[in-house]
Coordinates of C-alpha atoms and ligand atoms in Angstrom, one line a residue:
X1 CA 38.1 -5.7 13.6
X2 CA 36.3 -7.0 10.5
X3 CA 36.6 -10.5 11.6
X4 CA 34.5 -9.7 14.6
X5 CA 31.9 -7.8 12.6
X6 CA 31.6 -10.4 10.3
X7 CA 32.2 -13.4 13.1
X8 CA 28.5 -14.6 12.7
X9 CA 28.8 -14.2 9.0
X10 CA 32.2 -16.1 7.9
X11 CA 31.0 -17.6 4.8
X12 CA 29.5 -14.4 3.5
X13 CA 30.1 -13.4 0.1
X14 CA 28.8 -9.9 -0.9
X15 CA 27.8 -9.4 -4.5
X16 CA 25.6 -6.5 -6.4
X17 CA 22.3 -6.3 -7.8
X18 CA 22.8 -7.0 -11.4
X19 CA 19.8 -5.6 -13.7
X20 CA 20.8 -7.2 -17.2
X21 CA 19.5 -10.5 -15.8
X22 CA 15.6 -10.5 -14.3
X23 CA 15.2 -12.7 -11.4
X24 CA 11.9 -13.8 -12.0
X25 CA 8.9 -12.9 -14.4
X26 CA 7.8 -10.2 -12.4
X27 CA 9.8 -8.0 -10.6
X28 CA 11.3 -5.6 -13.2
X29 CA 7.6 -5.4 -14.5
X30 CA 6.4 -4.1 -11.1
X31 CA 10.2 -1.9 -10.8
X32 CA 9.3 0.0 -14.0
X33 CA 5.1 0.5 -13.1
X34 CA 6.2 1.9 -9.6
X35 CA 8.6 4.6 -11.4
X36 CA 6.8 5.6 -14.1
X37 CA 3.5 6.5 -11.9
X38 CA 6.1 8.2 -9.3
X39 CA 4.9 11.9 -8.1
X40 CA 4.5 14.3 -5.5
X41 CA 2.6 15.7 -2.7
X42 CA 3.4 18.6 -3.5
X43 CA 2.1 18.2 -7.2
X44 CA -1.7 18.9 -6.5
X45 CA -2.7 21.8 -5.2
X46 CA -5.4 22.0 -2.7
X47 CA -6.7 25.4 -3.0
X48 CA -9.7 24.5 -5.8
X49 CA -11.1 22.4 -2.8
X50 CA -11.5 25.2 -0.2
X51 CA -15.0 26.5 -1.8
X52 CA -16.6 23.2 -1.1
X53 CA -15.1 22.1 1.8
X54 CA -16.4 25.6 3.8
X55 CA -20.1 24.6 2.4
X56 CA -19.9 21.1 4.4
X57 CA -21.6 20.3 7.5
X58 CA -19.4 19.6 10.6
X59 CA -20.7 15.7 10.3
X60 CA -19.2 15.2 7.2
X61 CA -16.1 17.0 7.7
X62 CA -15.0 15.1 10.2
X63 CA -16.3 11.5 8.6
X64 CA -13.7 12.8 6.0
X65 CA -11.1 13.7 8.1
X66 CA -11.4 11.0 10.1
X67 CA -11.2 8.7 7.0
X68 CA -7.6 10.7 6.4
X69 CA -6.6 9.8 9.8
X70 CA -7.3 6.1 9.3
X71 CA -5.3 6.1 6.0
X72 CA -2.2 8.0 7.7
X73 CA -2.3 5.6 10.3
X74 CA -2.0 2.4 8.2
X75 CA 0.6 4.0 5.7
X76 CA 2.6 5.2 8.1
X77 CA 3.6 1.8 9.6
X78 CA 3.6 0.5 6.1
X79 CA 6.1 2.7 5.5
X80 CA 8.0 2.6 9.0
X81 CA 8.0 -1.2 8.6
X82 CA 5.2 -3.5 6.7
X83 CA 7.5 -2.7 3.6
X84 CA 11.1 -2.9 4.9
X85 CA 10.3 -5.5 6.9
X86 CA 9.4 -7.8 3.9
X87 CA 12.2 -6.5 2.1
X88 CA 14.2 -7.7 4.7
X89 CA 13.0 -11.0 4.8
X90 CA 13.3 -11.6 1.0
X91 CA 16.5 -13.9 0.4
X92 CA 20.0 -11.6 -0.1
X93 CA 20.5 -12.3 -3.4
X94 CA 17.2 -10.8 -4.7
X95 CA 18.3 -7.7 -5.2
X96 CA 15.9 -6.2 -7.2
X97 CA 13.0 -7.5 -5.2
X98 CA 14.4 -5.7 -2.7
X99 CA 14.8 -2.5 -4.7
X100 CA 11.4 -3.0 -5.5
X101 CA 10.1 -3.2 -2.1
X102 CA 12.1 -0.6 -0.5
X103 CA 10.5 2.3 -3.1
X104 CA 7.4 0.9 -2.0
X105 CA 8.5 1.2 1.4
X106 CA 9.5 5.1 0.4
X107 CA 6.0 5.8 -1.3
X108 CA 4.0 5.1 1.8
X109 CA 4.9 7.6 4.7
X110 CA 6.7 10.0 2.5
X111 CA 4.3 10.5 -0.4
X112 CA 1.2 9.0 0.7
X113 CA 0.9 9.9 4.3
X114 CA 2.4 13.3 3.4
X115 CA -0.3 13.7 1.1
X116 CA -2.7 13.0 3.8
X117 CA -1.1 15.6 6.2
X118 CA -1.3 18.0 2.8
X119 CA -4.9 18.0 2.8
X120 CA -5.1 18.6 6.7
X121 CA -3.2 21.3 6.2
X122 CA -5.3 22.8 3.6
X123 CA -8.7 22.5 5.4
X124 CA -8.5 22.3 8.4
X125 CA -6.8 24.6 11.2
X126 CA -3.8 23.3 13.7
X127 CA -6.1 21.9 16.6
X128 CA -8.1 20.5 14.5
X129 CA -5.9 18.1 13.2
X130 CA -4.1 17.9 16.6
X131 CA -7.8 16.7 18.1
X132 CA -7.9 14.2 15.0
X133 CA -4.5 12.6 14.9
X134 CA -5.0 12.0 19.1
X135 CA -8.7 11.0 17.8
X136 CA -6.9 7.9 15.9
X137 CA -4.5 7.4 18.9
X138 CA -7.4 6.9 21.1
X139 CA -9.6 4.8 18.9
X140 CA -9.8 0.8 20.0
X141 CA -10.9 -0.1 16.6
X142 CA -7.8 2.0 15.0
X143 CA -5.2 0.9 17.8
X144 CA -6.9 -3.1 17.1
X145 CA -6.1 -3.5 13.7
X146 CA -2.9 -2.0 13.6
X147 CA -1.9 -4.1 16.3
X148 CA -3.5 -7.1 14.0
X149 CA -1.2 -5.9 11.1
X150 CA 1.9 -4.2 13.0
X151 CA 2.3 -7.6 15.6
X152 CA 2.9 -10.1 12.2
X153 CA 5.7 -7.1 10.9
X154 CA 7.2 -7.3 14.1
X155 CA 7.5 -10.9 14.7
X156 CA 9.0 -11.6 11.6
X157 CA 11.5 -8.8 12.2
X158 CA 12.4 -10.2 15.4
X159 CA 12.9 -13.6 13.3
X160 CA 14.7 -11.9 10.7
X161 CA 17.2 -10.4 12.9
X162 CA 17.6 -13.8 14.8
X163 CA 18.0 -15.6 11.5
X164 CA 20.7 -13.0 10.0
X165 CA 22.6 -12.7 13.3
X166 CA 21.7 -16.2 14.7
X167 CA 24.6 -16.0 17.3
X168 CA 22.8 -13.7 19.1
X169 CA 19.4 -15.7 19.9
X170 CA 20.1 -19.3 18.8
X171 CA 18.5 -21.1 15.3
X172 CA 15.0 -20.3 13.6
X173 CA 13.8 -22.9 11.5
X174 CA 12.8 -22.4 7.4
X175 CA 9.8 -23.6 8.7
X176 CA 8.8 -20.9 11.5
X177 CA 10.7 -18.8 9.1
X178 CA 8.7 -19.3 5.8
X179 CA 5.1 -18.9 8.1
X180 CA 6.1 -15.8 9.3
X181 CA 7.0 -14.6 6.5
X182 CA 4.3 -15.7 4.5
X183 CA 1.4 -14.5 7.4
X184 CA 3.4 -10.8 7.2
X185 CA 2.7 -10.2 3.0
X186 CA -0.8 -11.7 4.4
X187 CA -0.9 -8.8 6.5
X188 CA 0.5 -6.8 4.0
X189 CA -1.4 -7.4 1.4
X190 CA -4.9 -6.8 3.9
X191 CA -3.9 -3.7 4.4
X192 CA -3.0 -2.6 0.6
X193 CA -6.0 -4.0 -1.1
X194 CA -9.0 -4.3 1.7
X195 CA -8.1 -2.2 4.6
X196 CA -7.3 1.0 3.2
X197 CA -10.4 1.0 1.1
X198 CA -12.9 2.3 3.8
X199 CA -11.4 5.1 4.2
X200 CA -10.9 5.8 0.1
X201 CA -14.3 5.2 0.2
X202 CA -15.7 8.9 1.4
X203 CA -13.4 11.0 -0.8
X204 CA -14.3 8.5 -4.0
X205 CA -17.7 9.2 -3.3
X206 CA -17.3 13.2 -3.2
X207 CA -15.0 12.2 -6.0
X208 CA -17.7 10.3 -8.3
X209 CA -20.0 13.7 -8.0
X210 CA -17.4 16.0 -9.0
X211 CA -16.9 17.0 -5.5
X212 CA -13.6 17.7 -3.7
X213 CA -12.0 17.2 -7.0
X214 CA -8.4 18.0 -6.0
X215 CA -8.2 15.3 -2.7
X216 CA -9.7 12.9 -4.5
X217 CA -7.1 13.2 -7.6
X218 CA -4.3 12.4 -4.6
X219 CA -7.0 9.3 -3.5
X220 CA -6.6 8.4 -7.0
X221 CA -3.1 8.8 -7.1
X222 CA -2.3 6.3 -4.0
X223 CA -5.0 3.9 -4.8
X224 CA -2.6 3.2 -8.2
X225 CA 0.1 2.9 -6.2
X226 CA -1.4 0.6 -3.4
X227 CA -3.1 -1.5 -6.3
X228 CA 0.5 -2.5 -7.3
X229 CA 1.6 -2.7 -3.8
X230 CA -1.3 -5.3 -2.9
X231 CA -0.6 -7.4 -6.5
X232 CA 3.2 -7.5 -6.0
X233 CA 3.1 -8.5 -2.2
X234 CA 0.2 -10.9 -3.5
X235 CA 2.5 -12.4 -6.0
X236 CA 5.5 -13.2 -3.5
X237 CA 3.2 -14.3 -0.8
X238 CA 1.7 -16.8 -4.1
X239 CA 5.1 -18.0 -4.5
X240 CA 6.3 -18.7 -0.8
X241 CA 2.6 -20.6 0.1
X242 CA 3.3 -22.6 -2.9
X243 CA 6.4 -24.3 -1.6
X244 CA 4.6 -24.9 2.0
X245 CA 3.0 -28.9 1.9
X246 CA -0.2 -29.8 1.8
X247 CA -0.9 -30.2 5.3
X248 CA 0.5 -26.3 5.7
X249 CA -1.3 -25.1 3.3
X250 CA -4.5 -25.7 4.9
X251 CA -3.4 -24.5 8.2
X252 CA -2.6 -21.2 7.0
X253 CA -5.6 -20.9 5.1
X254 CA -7.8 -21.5 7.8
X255 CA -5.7 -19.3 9.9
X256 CA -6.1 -17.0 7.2
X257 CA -9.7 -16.8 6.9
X258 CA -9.9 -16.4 10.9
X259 CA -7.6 -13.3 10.3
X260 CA -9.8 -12.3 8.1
X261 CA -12.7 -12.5 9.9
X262 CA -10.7 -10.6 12.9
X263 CA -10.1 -7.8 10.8
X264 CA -13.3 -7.6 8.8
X265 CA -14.7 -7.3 12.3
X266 CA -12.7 -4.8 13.6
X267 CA -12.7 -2.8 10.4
X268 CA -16.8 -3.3 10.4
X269 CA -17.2 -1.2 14.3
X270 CA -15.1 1.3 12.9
X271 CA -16.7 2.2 9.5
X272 CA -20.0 2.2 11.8
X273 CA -18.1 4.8 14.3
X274 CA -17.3 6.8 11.2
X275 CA -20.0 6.5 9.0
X276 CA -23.0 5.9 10.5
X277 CA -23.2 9.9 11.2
X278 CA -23.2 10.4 7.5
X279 CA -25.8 7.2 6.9
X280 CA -23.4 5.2 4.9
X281 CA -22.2 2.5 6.6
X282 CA -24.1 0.0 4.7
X283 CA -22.2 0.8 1.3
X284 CA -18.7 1.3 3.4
X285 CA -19.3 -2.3 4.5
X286 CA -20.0 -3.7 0.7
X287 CA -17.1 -1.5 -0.8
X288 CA -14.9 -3.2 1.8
X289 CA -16.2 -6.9 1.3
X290 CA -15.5 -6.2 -2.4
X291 CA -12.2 -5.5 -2.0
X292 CA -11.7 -7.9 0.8
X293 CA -12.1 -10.0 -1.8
X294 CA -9.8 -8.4 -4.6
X295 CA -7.2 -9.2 -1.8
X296 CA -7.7 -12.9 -1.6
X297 CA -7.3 -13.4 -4.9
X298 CA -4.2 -11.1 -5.5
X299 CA -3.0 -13.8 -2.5
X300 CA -4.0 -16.9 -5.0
X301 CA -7.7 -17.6 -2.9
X302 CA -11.4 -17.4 -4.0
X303 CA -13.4 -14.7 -3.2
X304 CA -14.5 -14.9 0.5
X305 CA -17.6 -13.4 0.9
X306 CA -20.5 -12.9 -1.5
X307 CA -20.8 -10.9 -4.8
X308 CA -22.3 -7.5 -4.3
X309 CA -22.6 -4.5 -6.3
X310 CA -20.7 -1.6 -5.0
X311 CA -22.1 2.2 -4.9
X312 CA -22.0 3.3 -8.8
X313 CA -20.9 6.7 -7.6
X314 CA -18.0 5.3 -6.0
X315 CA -16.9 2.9 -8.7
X316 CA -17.4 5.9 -10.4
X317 CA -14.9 7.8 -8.5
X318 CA -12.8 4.7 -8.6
X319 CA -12.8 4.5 -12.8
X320 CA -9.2 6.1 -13.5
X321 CA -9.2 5.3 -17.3
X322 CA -11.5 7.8 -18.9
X323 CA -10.2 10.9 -16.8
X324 CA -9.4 13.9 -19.2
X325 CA -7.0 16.1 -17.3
X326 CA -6.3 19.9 -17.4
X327 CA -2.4 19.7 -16.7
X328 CA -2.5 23.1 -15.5
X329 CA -4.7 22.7 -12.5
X330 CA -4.5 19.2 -11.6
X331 CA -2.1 16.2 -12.3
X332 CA -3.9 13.6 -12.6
X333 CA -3.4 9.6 -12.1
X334 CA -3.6 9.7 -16.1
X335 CA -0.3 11.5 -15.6
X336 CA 3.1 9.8 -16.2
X337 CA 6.7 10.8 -16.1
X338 CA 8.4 11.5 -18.8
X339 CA 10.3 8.5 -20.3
X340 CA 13.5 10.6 -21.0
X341 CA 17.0 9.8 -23.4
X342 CA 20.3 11.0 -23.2
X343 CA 21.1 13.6 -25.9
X344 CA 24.1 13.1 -28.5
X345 CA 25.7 15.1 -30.6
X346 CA 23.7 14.5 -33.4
X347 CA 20.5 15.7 -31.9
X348 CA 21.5 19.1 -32.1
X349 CA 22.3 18.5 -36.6
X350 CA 18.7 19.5 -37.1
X351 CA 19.2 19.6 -41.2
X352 CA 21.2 15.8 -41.1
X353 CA 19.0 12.7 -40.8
X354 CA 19.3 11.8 -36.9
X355 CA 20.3 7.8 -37.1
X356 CA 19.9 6.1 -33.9
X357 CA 22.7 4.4 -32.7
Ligands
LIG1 FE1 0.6 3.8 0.7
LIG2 FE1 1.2 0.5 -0.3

């Protein structure tokens, strides 16, 4: 029975992820960032917001909840398979890249999505966010770009299951392999560190005027995360494009540029669909060119387009150092969990001299 589960596997050897030895420079960096800024929807309450958000016009409620639908979208399928799938890919014995990637992978549908679905919730009344979510299922711009991101996690899960289990649909090469893998943490990394920042754009800027205080503390709370994402992603994709020769290497950075360009444009119609109600598609457009380019250089490139300055309300929204937080009513992305020891004995001798062993 084994032999013919293992049949396209013979040679396998299994062996465990072993912490005391760091398989590169990075990863157990990025492993101990992504746990200590762990939380939970369920850690920021809503309520504060519910003044406010009944003052709003019907406009700008739904440029904001339309915003939330766009974000759900694209961390949803970050979470259902951008993530795993790149875990996947990564070579079996990297264990801990893997580790790192799949609580990633759990951050994005079950915290930051959830999160998405806990403001809904909040505000807004069942068919309302029934209309919205079949609102994002309808939208061509929407479907467009996750089809742009989702089609590269796809084919490099079918190549992934071709190259594991390669009796089953004959021989991928390390060279189809490698630019597949390479153009999904492309994809990946578009969507961590450009794509998702038109829709933190709105609640930033209710953010940056002391607005909405409460959602834009869980804005804050997922940007941190997705910054780390997009640099982590960034750094494997560095390390695979650096192995490709010459000659590949400028393929796939014109290809990538031409992605980029397919995205930008697709990402531009709908920002305009959005915001141009609410008069701010303009700024939406810089903020997103800005951080279009943040994720070329977390993939190793130049800035694409132009220097421009970005909305000083929003980068004000966007500033997470200086925050002073009430830990009472909110949690704050100033907040961290608790680095915690086992107790000993001796911890409880409060009149001996603790020694540390
Ligand atoms: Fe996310
Ligand atoms: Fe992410």
């Amino acid at each position: 029975m084994l032999d013919q589960i293992n049949k396209t596997r013979s040679d396998r050897s299994y062996d465990g992820a072993n912490w005391n030895e760091h398989e590169d420079k990075f990863t157990q960096t990025f492993y101990e960032q992504n746990l200590s800024q762990f939380w939970r929807p369920e850690d920021i309450s809503l309520q504060p917001d519910l003044n406010l958000w009944a003052s709003l016009s019907p406009e700008i409620k739904l440029a904001y909840a339309q915003n939330l639908v766009v974000l759900t979208f694209l961390d949803t399928y970050q979470g259902d398979i951008g993530m795993p799938v790149v875990s996947r890919s990564i070579a079996p014995e990297y264990h801990q890249r893997k580790a790192v990637l799949n609580f990633m992978a759990a951050m994005e549908n079950a915290v930051h999505a959830k999160s998405y679905s806990n403001i809904f919730m909040t505000y807004m009344s069942n068919d309302d966010i029934e209309d919205l979510f079949a609102w994002g299922q309808d939208n061509k711009n929407m479907q467009n770009i996750l089809a742009l991101i989702v089609g590269y996690y796809e084919n490099l899960d079918r190549l992934n299951y071709k190259r594991q289990y390669q009796g089953l649909d004959g021989d991928v090469s390390d060279y189809e392999y490698n630019v597949a893998q390479w153009k999904a943490m492309v994809a990946s990394v578009f969507l961590e560190s450009c794509l998702f920042y038109s829709g933190f754009y709105y609640p930033l800027y209710f953010y940056g005027q002391g607005k909405l205080m409460q959602a834009g503390e869980i804005i804050n709370l997922i940007l941190r995360d997705e910054s780390i994402h997009g640099l982590y992603i960034g750094n494997l994709a560095m390390e695979l494009y650096r192995e490709f020769d010459e000659k590949t290497q400028k393929e796939l950075y014109e290809w990538l540029t031409t992605y980029l360009d397919e995205i930008y444009q697709e990402e531009v119609e709908l920002i305009e669909f959005i915001y141009d109600p609410v008069d701010l598609s303009h700024d939406v457009k810089i903020f997103v060119r800005y951080n279009a380019n943040k994720a070329m250089m977390n993939l190793g490139f130049d800035p694409y387009f132009e220097y421009e300055e970005v909305n000083p309300v929003v980068l004000n929204g966007l500033n997470t150092e200086t925050k002073t937080m009430d830990n009472f009513s909110m949690k704050g992305n100033g907040y961290q969990k608790m680095k915690s020891e086992s107790l000993m004995d001796n911890d409880f001798y409060f009149d001996a001299p603790r020694i540390k062993r």
